[in-house]
GROMACS .gro file of C-alpha atoms in nm:
model
  334
    1MET     CA    1  -4.628  16.856  13.036
    2ARG     CA    2  -4.402  16.686  13.287
    3ARG     CA    3  -4.173  16.894  13.511
    4GLU     CA    4  -3.857  16.759  13.341
    5THR     CA    5  -3.989  16.860  13.000
    6LYS     CA    6  -4.070  17.211  13.125
    7THR     CA    7  -3.721  17.258  13.262
    8ALA     CA    8  -3.558  17.143  12.942
    9TRP     CA    9  -3.780  17.374  12.739
   10ILE     CA   10  -3.692  17.670  12.960
   11LYS     CA   11  -3.321  17.604  12.923
   12LYS     CA   12  -3.353  17.598  12.545
   13ARG     CA   13  -3.516  17.940  12.550
   14ALA     CA   14  -3.281  18.089  12.809
   15ASN     CA   15  -3.118  18.309  12.546
   16GLU     CA   16  -3.447  18.499  12.509
   17VAL     CA   17  -3.420  18.661  12.854
   18PRO     CA   18  -3.160  18.887  13.016
   19GLU     CA   19  -2.839  18.727  13.140
   20CYS     CA   20  -2.898  18.783  13.514
   21PHE     CA   21  -3.247  18.635  13.482
   22LYS     CA   22  -3.103  18.316  13.330
   23TYR     CA   23  -2.933  18.247  13.663
   24CYS     CA   24  -3.261  18.202  13.843
   25LEU     CA   25  -3.445  18.018  13.566
   26PRO     CA   26  -3.372  17.675  13.716
   27GLN     CA   27  -3.521  17.794  14.045
   28LEU     CA   28  -3.825  17.944  13.876
   29SER     CA   29  -3.879  17.661  13.631
   30ALA     CA   30  -4.187  17.542  13.816
   31CYS     CA   31  -4.401  17.823  13.679
   32GLY     CA   32  -4.721  17.638  13.751
   33GLU     CA   33  -4.643  17.632  14.124
   34ASN     CA   34  -4.636  18.012  14.118
   35GLY     CA   35  -4.961  18.036  13.926
   36SER     CA   36  -4.801  18.170  13.607
   37SER     CA   37  -4.697  18.042  13.268
   38TYR     CA   38  -4.349  18.059  13.121
   39ASN     CA   39  -4.460  18.333  12.882
   40THR     CA   40  -4.570  18.541  13.179
   41PHE     CA   41  -4.226  18.506  13.335
   42THR     CA   42  -4.044  18.606  13.018
   43GLN     CA   43  -4.280  18.858  12.860
   44ASP     CA   44  -4.526  19.005  13.108
   45ARG     CA   45  -4.348  18.997  13.443
   46SER     CA   46  -4.513  19.322  13.553
   47SER     CA   47  -4.835  19.130  13.617
   48ILE     CA   48  -4.670  18.901  13.873
   49TYR     CA   49  -4.752  19.009  14.228
   50THR     CA   50  -4.670  18.693  14.424
   51LEU     CA   51  -4.367  18.469  14.405
   52GLU     CA   52  -4.291  18.161  14.616
   53VAL     CA   53  -3.969  17.961  14.630
   54PHE     CA   54  -3.966  17.630  14.819
   55PHE     CA   55  -3.710  17.347  14.819
   56SER     CA   56  -3.544  17.449  14.493
   57GLY     CA   57  -3.182  17.525  14.582
   58PHE     CA   58  -3.226  17.903  14.559
   59ALA     CA   59  -2.880  17.996  14.691
   60HIS     CA   60  -2.878  18.365  14.590
   61MET     CA   61  -3.154  18.623  14.555
   62VAL     CA   62  -3.110  18.720  14.190
   63GLY     CA   63  -3.342  18.815  13.907
   64LEU     CA   64  -3.599  18.976  14.136
   65SER     CA   65  -3.557  19.314  13.967
   66PHE     CA   66  -3.758  19.173  13.676
   67PHE     CA   67  -4.068  19.171  13.897
   68PRO     CA   68  -4.116  19.543  13.968
   69ASN     CA   69  -4.475  19.501  14.087
   70LEU     CA   70  -4.402  19.216  14.324
   71ARG     CA   71  -4.607  19.244  14.644
   72HIS     CA   72  -4.548  18.910  14.816
   73LEU     CA   73  -4.223  18.714  14.814
   74THR     CA   74  -4.187  18.387  15.002
   75ILE     CA   75  -3.855  18.203  15.026
   76VAL     CA   76  -3.846  17.903  15.259
   77GLY     CA   77  -3.589  17.633  15.323
   78GLN     CA   78  -3.307  17.771  15.108
   79GLU     CA   79  -2.932  17.817  15.151
   80LEU     CA   80  -2.954  18.197  15.161
   81THR     CA   81  -2.710  18.375  15.391
   82LYS     CA   82  -2.825  18.731  15.322
   83ILE     CA   83  -3.113  18.931  15.181
   84GLU     CA   84  -3.020  19.110  14.860
   85ALA     CA   85  -3.133  19.228  14.517
   86LEU     CA   86  -3.462  19.375  14.638
   87GLU     CA   87  -3.390  19.722  14.499
   88GLY     CA   88  -3.612  19.647  14.201
   89CYS     CA   89  -3.910  19.552  14.419
   90PRO     CA   90  -4.006  19.883  14.581
   91LEU     CA   91  -4.371  19.781  14.612
   92LEU     CA   92  -4.299  19.471  14.818
   93GLU     CA   93  -4.542  19.445  15.110
   94GLU     CA   94  -4.480  19.098  15.248
   95LEU     CA   95  -4.149  18.913  15.268
   96TRP     CA   96  -4.075  18.565  15.397
   97VAL     CA   97  -3.715  18.446  15.423
   98ALA     CA   98  -3.756  18.160  15.667
   99GLU     CA   99  -3.570  17.843  15.756
  100CYS     CA  100  -3.261  17.971  15.579
  101ARG     CA  101  -2.914  18.071  15.700
  102LEU     CA  102  -2.943  18.445  15.746
  103THR     CA  103  -2.699  18.588  15.999
  104GLU     CA  104  -2.819  18.948  15.985
  105ILE     CA  105  -3.104  19.168  15.868
  106SER     CA  106  -2.999  19.366  15.563
  107GLY     CA  107  -3.096  19.462  15.209
  108LEU     CA  108  -3.434  19.609  15.301
  109ASP     CA  109  -3.357  19.979  15.274
  110LYS     CA  110  -3.551  20.012  14.945
  111CYS     CA  111  -3.855  19.816  15.061
  112LEU     CA  112  -4.024  20.105  15.237
  113GLN     CA  113  -4.373  19.970  15.168
  114LEU     CA  114  -4.303  19.650  15.359
  115LYS     CA  115  -4.580  19.564  15.605
  116LYS     CA  116  -4.508  19.203  15.698
  117LEU     CA  117  -4.162  19.059  15.754
  118TYR     CA  118  -4.104  18.694  15.845
  119LEU     CA  119  -3.742  18.600  15.917
  120TYR     CA  120  -3.794  18.310  16.156
  121ASP     CA  121  -3.570  18.007  16.196
  122ASN     CA  122  -3.243  18.166  16.085
  123GLN     CA  123  -2.919  18.257  16.263
  124ILE     CA  124  -2.981  18.627  16.326
  125SER     CA  125  -2.814  18.760  16.642
  126GLU     CA  126  -2.919  19.128  16.642
  127ILE     CA  127  -3.227  19.329  16.552
  128ASN     CA  128  -3.100  19.603  16.324
  129ASN     CA  129  -3.161  19.770  15.988
  130VAL     CA  130  -3.538  19.775  16.033
  131GLU     CA  131  -3.587  20.121  16.183
  132PHE     CA  132  -3.675  20.271  15.843
  133LEU     CA  133  -3.958  20.020  15.785
  134ILE     CA  134  -4.211  20.251  15.946
  135ASN     CA  135  -4.506  20.080  15.775
  136LEU     CA  136  -4.422  19.742  15.925
  137ASP     CA  137  -4.707  19.593  16.128
  138VAL     CA  138  -4.593  19.228  16.157
  139LEU     CA  139  -4.241  19.116  16.245
  140TRP     CA  140  -4.143  18.755  16.313
  141LEU     CA  141  -3.789  18.691  16.434
  142ASN     CA  142  -3.854  18.376  16.632
  143SER     CA  143  -3.610  18.084  16.641
  144ASN     CA  144  -3.296  18.292  16.600
  145SER     CA  145  -3.009  18.383  16.833
  146ILE     CA  146  -3.123  18.727  16.948
  147SER     CA  147  -3.020  18.822  17.302
  148ARG     CA  148  -3.144  19.180  17.320
  149ILE     CA  149  -3.457  19.365  17.211
  150GLN     CA  150  -3.346  19.674  17.022
  151GLY     CA  151  -3.387  19.872  16.702
  152LEU     CA  152  -3.768  19.886  16.716
  153ASN     CA  153  -3.815  20.240  16.845
  154ARG     CA  154  -3.942  20.384  16.517
  155LEU     CA  155  -4.182  20.100  16.438
  156GLN     CA  156  -4.481  20.268  16.593
  157ASN     CA  157  -4.724  20.091  16.359
  158LEU     CA  158  -4.607  19.749  16.471
  159LEU     CA  159  -4.903  19.531  16.572
  160GLU     CA  160  -4.749  19.186  16.603
  161LEU     CA  161  -4.402  19.091  16.724
  162ASN     CA  162  -4.275  18.735  16.755
  163LEU     CA  163  -3.943  18.689  16.935
  164ALA     CA  164  -4.000  18.338  17.064
  165ASP     CA  165  -3.715  18.088  17.099
  166ASN     CA  166  -3.430  18.334  17.127
  167LYS     CA  167  -3.188  18.421  17.409
  168ILE     CA  168  -3.355  18.730  17.554
  169GLU     CA  169  -3.310  18.782  17.929
  170LYS     CA  170  -3.457  19.130  17.982
  171ILE     CA  171  -3.739  19.338  17.838
  172GLY     CA  172  -3.659  19.674  17.994
  173GLN     CA  173  -3.790  19.983  17.816
  174SER     CA  174  -3.714  19.845  17.470
  175LEU     CA  175  -4.081  19.818  17.365
  176GLY     CA  176  -4.194  20.147  17.516
  177PRO     CA  177  -4.237  20.332  17.182
  178ASN     CA  178  -4.438  20.045  17.028
  179THR     CA  179  -4.763  20.163  17.180
  180ASN     CA  180  -4.979  20.003  16.909
  181LEU     CA  181  -4.846  19.654  16.971
  182GLN     CA  182  -5.131  19.405  17.008
  183ASN     CA  183  -4.967  19.064  16.988
  184LEU     CA  184  -4.636  18.980  17.158
  185ASN     CA  185  -4.469  18.640  17.174
  186LEU     CA  186  -4.165  18.603  17.401
  187SER     CA  187  -4.191  18.231  17.470
  188GLY     CA  188  -3.881  18.017  17.492
  189ASN     CA  189  -3.649  18.292  17.617
  190LYS     CA  190  -3.464  18.347  17.947
  191ILE     CA  191  -3.676  18.616  18.112
  192SER     CA  192  -3.663  18.562  18.489
  193SER     CA  193  -3.774  18.889  18.652
  194ILE     CA  194  -4.143  18.929  18.730
  195LYS     CA  195  -4.078  19.299  18.783
  196ASP     CA  196  -3.954  19.316  18.425
  197LEU     CA  197  -4.294  19.198  18.301
  198THR     CA  198  -4.454  19.504  18.456
  199LYS     CA  199  -4.284  19.713  18.185
  200LEU     CA  200  -4.531  19.563  17.938
  201ALA     CA  201  -4.816  19.736  18.121
  202HIS     CA  202  -4.719  20.051  17.927
  203LEU     CA  203  -4.848  19.892  17.605
  204PRO     CA  204  -5.215  19.998  17.614
  205GLN     CA  205  -5.318  19.805  17.301
  206LEU     CA  206  -5.161  19.473  17.400
  207ARG     CA  207  -5.423  19.198  17.371
  208GLU     CA  208  -5.225  18.875  17.334
  209LEU     CA  209  -4.915  18.790  17.535
  210MET     CA  210  -4.728  18.463  17.502
  211LEU     CA  211  -4.457  18.381  17.755
  212ASN     CA  212  -4.522  18.013  17.810
  213ASP     CA  213  -4.601  17.837  17.485
  214PRO     CA  214  -4.644  17.460  17.543
  215THR     CA  215  -4.434  17.391  17.233
  216THR     CA  216  -4.129  17.574  17.373
  217THR     CA  217  -3.929  17.589  17.694
  218PRO     CA  218  -4.101  17.826  17.939
  219ASN     CA  219  -3.935  18.144  18.055
  220PRO     CA  220  -3.807  18.104  18.414
  221VAL     CA  221  -4.048  18.374  18.528
  222CYS     CA  222  -4.341  18.154  18.424
  223LEU     CA  223  -4.246  17.901  18.690
  224LEU     CA  224  -4.329  18.146  18.970
  225HIS     CA  225  -4.658  18.062  19.140
  226ASN     CA  226  -4.791  18.419  19.115
  227TYR     CA  227  -4.684  18.477  18.753
  228ALA     CA  228  -5.030  18.469  18.595
  229THR     CA  229  -5.192  18.670  18.875
  230HIS     CA  230  -4.925  18.939  18.848
  231VAL     CA  231  -4.970  18.970  18.471
  232LEU     CA  232  -5.350  18.980  18.491
  233TYR     CA  233  -5.345  19.248  18.759
  234HIS     CA  234  -5.101  19.479  18.581
  235MET     CA  235  -5.238  19.420  18.229
  236PRO     CA  236  -5.616  19.400  18.258
  237GLN     CA  237  -5.658  19.480  17.886
  238LEU     CA  238  -5.518  19.138  17.787
  239GLN     CA  239  -5.755  18.897  17.614
  240HIS     CA  240  -5.520  18.598  17.586
  241LEU     CA  241  -5.230  18.495  17.809
  242ASP     CA  242  -5.022  18.206  17.682
  243THR     CA  243  -5.283  17.959  17.558
  244HIS     CA  244  -5.562  18.077  17.787
  245ASP     CA  245  -5.858  18.298  17.710
  246ILE     CA  246  -5.871  18.556  17.989
  247SER     CA  247  -6.127  18.789  17.837
  248SER     CA  248  -6.380  18.705  18.109
  249THR     CA  249  -6.421  18.976  18.372
  250GLU     CA  250  -6.451  18.708  18.641
  251VAL     CA  251  -6.094  18.597  18.578
  252LYS     CA  252  -5.961  18.949  18.610
  253ASP     CA  253  -6.175  19.023  18.917
  254THR     CA  254  -6.039  18.711  19.084
  255ALA     CA  255  -5.684  18.814  19.006
  256GLU     CA  256  -5.746  19.162  19.143
  257SER     CA  257  -5.899  19.019  19.461
  258ILE     CA  258  -5.600  18.791  19.516
  259VAL     CA  259  -5.358  19.077  19.463
  260MET     CA  260  -5.546  19.305  19.703
  261LYS     CA  261  -5.544  19.040  19.977
  262LYS     CA  262  -5.175  18.981  19.927
  263MET     CA  263  -5.109  19.354  19.937
  264MET     CA  264  -5.293  19.382  20.270
  265TYR     CA  265  -5.101  19.086  20.411
  266TYR     CA  266  -4.763  19.216  20.300
  267ASN     CA  267  -4.846  19.568  20.419
  268MET     CA  268  -4.907  19.427  20.766
  269ARG     CA  269  -4.581  19.238  20.748
  270VAL     CA  270  -4.401  19.553  20.642
  271GLN     CA  271  -4.552  19.755  20.925
  272THR     CA  272  -4.450  19.489  21.177
  273ALA     CA  273  -4.100  19.480  21.039
  274GLN     CA  274  -4.077  19.859  21.047
  275ARG     CA  275  -4.191  19.869  21.411
  276LYS     CA  276  -3.932  19.611  21.511
  277LEU     CA  277  -3.672  19.803  21.319
  278ARG     CA  278  -3.753  20.122  21.509
  279GLU     CA  279  -3.734  19.942  21.842
  280THR     CA  280  -3.405  19.779  21.754
  281ARG     CA  281  -3.265  20.108  21.633
  282LEU     CA  282  -3.356  20.283  21.959
  283SER     CA  283  -3.201  20.003  22.159
  284LEU     CA  284  -2.883  20.020  21.957
  285LEU     CA  285  -2.868  20.397  21.993
  286GLU     CA  286  -2.888  20.363  22.371
  287ARG     CA  287  -2.612  20.106  22.372
  288LYS     CA  288  -2.405  20.323  22.142
  289LYS     CA  289  -2.455  20.622  22.370
  290ILE     CA  290  -2.339  20.425  22.669
  291MET     CA  291  -2.038  20.283  22.489
  292LEU     CA  292  -1.931  20.626  22.365
  293GLU     CA  293  -1.945  20.792  22.707
  294PRO     CA  294  -1.610  20.920  22.852
  295PRO     CA  295  -1.442  20.695  23.113
  296GLU     CA  296  -1.501  20.951  23.388
  297GLU     CA  297  -1.875  20.937  23.344
  298SER     CA  298  -1.865  20.560  23.338
  299LEU     CA  299  -1.664  20.559  23.662
  300MET     CA  300  -1.905  20.805  23.818
  301ARG     CA  301  -2.194  20.583  23.721
  302ILE     CA  302  -2.017  20.280  23.863
  303ASN     CA  303  -1.942  20.468  24.188
  304HIS     CA  304  -2.301  20.578  24.207
  305CYS     CA  305  -2.413  20.220  24.164
  306LEU     CA  306  -2.166  20.103  24.430
  307LYS     CA  307  -2.284  20.366  24.677
  308SER     CA  308  -2.641  20.271  24.609
  309LEU     CA  309  -2.555  19.909  24.677
  310GLU     CA  310  -2.367  20.001  24.996
  311HIS     CA  311  -2.660  20.207  25.113
  312GLU     CA  312  -2.899  19.922  25.047
  313LEU     CA  313  -2.667  19.679  25.223
  314SER     CA  314  -2.642  19.907  25.525
  315LYS     CA  315  -3.019  19.923  25.544
  316VAL     CA  316  -3.040  19.548  25.528
  317SER     CA  317  -2.772  19.510  25.797
  318SER     CA  318  -2.947  19.758  26.028
  319ALA     CA  319  -3.274  19.583  25.981
  320CYS     CA  320  -3.114  19.250  26.064
  321GLU     CA  321  -2.948  19.388  26.381
  322MET     CA  322  -3.271  19.542  26.498
  323LYS     CA  323  -3.448  19.217  26.439
  324ASP     CA  324  -3.185  19.022  26.632
  325GLY     CA  325  -3.206  19.268  26.925
  326THR     CA  326  -3.581  19.241  26.939
  327VAL     CA  327  -3.559  18.866  26.943
  328GLU     CA  328  -3.309  18.869  27.232
  329ASP     CA  329  -3.525  19.103  27.438
  330SER     CA  330  -3.826  18.885  27.392
  331VAL     CA  331  -3.653  18.570  27.518
  332PRO     CA  332  -3.731  18.518  27.899
  333LYS     CA  333  -3.437  18.493  28.136
  334PRO     CA  334  -3.399  18.171  28.337
   0.00000   0.00000   0.00000
């Protein structure tokens, strides 16, 4: 049966289903694409566990309450501006609302069984309304407009976090509670502090870290010549950095050796600088002491110096006179 014939047939039988479900019949007319027949949609919807909506003009999330056993819902490339009508899908475990027009994360408060959430390529500006999704282990929020990492403190089961292609400038302590995190993607952001990357060393399970994906603009910190060495030294548990396999112990030993040599070099530089600082400080203290002396003491010192000079001059004069007298005595008279 051709697609046009299916759609016409569904419209004819629209009066057999509830009113709110009629609204989404045009979007769900391609039953075959979802692996189900029309009769399954209208009569035995409890057996439907997976639903996919692609390129069908699905402007509003309606009719989903008729799929109470839904486990996987995928909506891609639609005109959706918000997540809604998921109250009737309490067993939902995986949700994709990607390449849409979402401006915020909402409507998930009844989806407590959710384990995987993909909201990439939208217009989301803040991470919020996810703290109650304590079973979540995968969260993709890449290609949005997020400028700050927040709202993830209670997601202690989170294993994979994708925040690539956003506007994040700092990491800070925002990921501290996510101690089970294994895969983190922060490519295409504005992170510039290499010291900030050290905060990720507190994630003991982190195995894959992406900060410089070739398909995105690199973070400014990735342009530093010692970026990779710094990360390898502080996070030896990593197996993959960017697109490189760093599981080899030789790679990590080399990084550690480089860091140790640099530490020795900079320690010597620091010691030299500290020694010069001490010498300069002593010199300045002496000058300060002299400048703060009372005028009387300064005059006394000057007088003492003058007397010393006069005494030296008198010695020189006496020596010269004695020398002249000796010379005269030694000259024979005519």
